[in-house]
Tab-separated table of C-alpha atoms in Angstrom:
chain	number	residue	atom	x	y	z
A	1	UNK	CA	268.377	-37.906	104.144
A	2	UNK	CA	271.675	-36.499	103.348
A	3	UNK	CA	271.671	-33.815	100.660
A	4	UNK	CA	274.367	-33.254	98.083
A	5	UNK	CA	277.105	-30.168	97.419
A	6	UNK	CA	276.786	-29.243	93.758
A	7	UNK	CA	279.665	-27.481	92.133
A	8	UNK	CA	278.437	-25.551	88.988
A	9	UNK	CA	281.710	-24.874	86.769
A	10	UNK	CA	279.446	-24.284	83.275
A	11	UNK	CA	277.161	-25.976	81.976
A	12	UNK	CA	273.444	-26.706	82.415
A	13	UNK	CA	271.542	-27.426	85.657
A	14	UNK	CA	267.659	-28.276	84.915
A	15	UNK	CA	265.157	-28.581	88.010
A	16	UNK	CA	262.320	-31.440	86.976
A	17	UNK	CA	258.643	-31.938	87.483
A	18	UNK	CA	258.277	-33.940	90.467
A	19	UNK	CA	256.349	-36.140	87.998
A	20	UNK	CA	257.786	-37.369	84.456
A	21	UNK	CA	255.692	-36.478	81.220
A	22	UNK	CA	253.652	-33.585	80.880
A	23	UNK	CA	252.886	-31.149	83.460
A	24	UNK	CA	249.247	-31.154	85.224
A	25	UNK	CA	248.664	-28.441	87.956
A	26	UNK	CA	245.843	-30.402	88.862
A	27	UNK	CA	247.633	-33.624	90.076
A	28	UNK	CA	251.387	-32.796	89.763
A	29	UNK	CA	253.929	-30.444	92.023
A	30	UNK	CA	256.281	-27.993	90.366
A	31	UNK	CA	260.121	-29.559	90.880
A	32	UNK	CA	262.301	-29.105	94.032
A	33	UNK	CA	265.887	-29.972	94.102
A	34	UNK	CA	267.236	-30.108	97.857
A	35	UNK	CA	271.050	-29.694	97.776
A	36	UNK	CA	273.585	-28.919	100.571
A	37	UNK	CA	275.548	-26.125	99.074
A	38	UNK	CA	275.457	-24.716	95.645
A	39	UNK	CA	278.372	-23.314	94.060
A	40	UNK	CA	277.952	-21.260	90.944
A	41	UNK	CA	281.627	-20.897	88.858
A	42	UNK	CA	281.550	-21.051	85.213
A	43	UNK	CA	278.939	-19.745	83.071
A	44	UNK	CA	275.815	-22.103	83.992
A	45	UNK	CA	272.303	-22.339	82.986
A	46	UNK	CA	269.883	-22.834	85.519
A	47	UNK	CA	266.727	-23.725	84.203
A	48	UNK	CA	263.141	-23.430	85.972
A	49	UNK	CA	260.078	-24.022	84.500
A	50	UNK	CA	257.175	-21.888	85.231
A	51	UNK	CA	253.516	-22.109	85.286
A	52	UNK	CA	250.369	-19.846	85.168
A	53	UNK	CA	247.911	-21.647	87.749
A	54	UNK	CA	246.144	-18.668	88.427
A	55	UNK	CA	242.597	-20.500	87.378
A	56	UNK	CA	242.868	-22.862	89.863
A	57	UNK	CA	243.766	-20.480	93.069
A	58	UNK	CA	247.637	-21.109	92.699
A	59	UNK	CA	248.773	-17.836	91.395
A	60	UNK	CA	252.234	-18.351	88.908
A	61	UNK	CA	254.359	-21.122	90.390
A	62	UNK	CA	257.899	-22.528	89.368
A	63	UNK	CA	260.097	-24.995	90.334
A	64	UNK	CA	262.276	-24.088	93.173
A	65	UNK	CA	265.854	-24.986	94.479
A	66	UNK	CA	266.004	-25.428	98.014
A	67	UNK	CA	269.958	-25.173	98.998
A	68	UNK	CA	271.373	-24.310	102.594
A	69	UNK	CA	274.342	-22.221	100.846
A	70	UNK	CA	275.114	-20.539	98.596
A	71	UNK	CA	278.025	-19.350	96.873
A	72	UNK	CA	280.412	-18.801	93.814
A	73	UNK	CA	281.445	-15.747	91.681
A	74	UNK	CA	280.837	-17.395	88.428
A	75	UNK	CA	278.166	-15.765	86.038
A	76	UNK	CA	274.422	-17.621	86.374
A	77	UNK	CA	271.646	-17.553	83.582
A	78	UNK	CA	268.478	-18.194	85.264
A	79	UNK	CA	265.934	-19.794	82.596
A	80	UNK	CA	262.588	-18.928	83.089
A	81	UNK	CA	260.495	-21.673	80.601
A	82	UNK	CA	257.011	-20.839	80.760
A	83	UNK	CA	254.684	-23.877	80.524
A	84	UNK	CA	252.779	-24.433	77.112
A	85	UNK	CA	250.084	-25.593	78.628
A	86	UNK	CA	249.210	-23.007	80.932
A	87	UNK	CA	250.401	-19.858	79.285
A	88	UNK	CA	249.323	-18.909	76.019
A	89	UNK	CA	250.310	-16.181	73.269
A	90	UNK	CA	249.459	-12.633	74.541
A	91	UNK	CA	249.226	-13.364	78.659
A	92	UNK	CA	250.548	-10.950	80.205
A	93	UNK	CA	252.528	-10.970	83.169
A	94	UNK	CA	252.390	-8.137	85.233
A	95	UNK	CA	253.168	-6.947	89.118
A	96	UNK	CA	254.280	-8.837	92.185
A	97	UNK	CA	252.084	-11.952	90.872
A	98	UNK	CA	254.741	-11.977	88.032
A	99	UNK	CA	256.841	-12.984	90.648
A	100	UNK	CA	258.596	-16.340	90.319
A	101	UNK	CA	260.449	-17.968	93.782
A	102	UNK	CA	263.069	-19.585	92.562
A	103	UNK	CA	265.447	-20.276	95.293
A	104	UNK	CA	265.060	-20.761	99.036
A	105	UNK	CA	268.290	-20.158	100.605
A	106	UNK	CA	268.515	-21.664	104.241
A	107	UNK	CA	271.592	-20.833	106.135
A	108	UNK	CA	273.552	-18.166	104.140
A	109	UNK	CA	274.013	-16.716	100.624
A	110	UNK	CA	277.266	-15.529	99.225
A	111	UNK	CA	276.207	-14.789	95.887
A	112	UNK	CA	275.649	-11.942	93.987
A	113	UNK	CA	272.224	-12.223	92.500
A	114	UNK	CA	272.625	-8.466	90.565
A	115	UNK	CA	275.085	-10.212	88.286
A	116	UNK	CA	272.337	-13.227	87.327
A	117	UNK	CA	270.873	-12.690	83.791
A	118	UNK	CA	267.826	-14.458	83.175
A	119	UNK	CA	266.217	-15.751	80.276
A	120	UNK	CA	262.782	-15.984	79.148
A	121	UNK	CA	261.579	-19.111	76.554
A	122	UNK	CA	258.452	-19.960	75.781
A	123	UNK	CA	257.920	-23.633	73.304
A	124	UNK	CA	261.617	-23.595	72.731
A	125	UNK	CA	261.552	-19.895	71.689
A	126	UNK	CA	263.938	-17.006	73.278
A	127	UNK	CA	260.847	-14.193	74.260
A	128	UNK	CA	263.389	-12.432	76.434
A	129	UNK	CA	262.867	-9.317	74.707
A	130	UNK	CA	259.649	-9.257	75.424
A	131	UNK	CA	259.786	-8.867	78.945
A	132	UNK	CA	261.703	-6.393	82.003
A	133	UNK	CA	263.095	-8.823	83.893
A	134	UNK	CA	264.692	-8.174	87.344
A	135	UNK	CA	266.298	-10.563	90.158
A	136	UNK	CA	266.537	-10.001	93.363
A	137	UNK	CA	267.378	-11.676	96.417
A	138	UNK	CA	264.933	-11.275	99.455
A	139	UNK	CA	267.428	-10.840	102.436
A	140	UNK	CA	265.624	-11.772	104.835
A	141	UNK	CA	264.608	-15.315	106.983
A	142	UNK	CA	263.276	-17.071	103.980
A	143	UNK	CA	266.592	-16.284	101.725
A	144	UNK	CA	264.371	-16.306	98.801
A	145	UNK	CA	265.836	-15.536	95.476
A	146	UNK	CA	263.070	-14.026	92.737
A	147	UNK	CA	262.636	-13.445	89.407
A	148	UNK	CA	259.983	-10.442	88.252
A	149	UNK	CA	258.342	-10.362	84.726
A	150	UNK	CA	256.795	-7.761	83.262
A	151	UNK	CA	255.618	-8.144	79.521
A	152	UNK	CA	253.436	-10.237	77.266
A	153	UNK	CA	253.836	-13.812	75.788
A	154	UNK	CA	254.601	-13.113	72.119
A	155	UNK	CA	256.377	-15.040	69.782
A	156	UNK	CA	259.826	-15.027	68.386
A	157	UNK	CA	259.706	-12.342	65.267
A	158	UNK	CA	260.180	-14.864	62.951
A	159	UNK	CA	257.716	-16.963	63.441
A	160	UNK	CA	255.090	-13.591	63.388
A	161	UNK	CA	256.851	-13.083	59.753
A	162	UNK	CA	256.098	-16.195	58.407
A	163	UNK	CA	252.351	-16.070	60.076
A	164	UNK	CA	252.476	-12.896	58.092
A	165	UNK	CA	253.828	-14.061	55.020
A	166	UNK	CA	251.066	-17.105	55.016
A	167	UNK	CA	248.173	-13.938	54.836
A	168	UNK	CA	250.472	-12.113	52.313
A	169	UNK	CA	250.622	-15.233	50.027
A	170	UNK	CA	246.707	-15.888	49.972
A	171	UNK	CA	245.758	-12.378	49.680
A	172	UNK	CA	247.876	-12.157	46.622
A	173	UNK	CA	246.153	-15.703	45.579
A	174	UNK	CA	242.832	-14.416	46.524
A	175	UNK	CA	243.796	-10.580	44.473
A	176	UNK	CA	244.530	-12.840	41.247
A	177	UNK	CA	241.467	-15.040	41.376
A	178	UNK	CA	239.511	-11.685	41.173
């Protein structure tokens, strides 16, 4: 099959399942997108999702772009979206199993991954903060191009304040009952 050249000049790039509707690491793939050469201008999005499918042998997998170039100097978020369904409030990702391929690079990379940002969400949520996050490019035959995590699942502030605010309003309920 012939594979396609995709010019990134902003904009957002998302890599799919391989099947549609929810996500099942028993019976479903993470996504692969097979282009010819990538070319990052702009400020782009690129937007993985990962899963934790350590209880069934698989360690933390994402989706992946396979590309045989590439290239650009335009600035690159890389998304990290952490499955719902496999990751759950307070997991904590830790180590080189934290470590997400996101990229396998087969001819040559001109890109310079140290200027990537990357982004952490978790059900819709920006938990970015919550992690060290770190990109790297491998360098070597497999060109891989990873993303490192180190923190814990938590959610956005706000919705810990209104959890909070929910116990503050009952024990104040439960104070003037007594």
């Amino acid at each position: 099959f012939t594979k396609v050249d995709v010019i990134l000049n902003g904009g957002s790039l998302s890599v799919a399942y391989s099947t549609t509707g929810a996500y099942n690491p028993e019976t479903d793939s993470m996504g692969v997108m097979s282009v010819g050469r990538l070319e990052i201008n702009g400020d782009t999005r690129i937007v993985f999702d990962a899963a934790d499918n350590r209880d069934l042998g698989l360690g933390y997998e994402s989706d992946v772009i396979e590309a045989d170039e590439v290239g650009g100097s335009g600035l690159v978020t890389l998304v990290i979206e952490l499955d719902a369904t496999t990751f759950s409030v307070g997991d904590e990702l830790s180590g080189d199993e934290a470590e997400f391929n996101i990229f396998r690079i087969a001819n040559s990379n001109n890109y310079d991954w140290a200027q990537a940002l990357i982004k952490v969400m978790y059900k819709g949520e920006d938990i970015s903060d919550s992690f060290e996050k770190l990109v790297r490019f491998s360098g070597d035959s497999s060109g891989g191009v990873y993303v490192t995590l180190d923190g814990v699942v938590v959610p956005e502030p706000a919705a810990v304040a209104s959890v909070l605010g929910v116990f503050a309003l009952a024990f104040v309920a439960w104070r003037k009952r007594k």
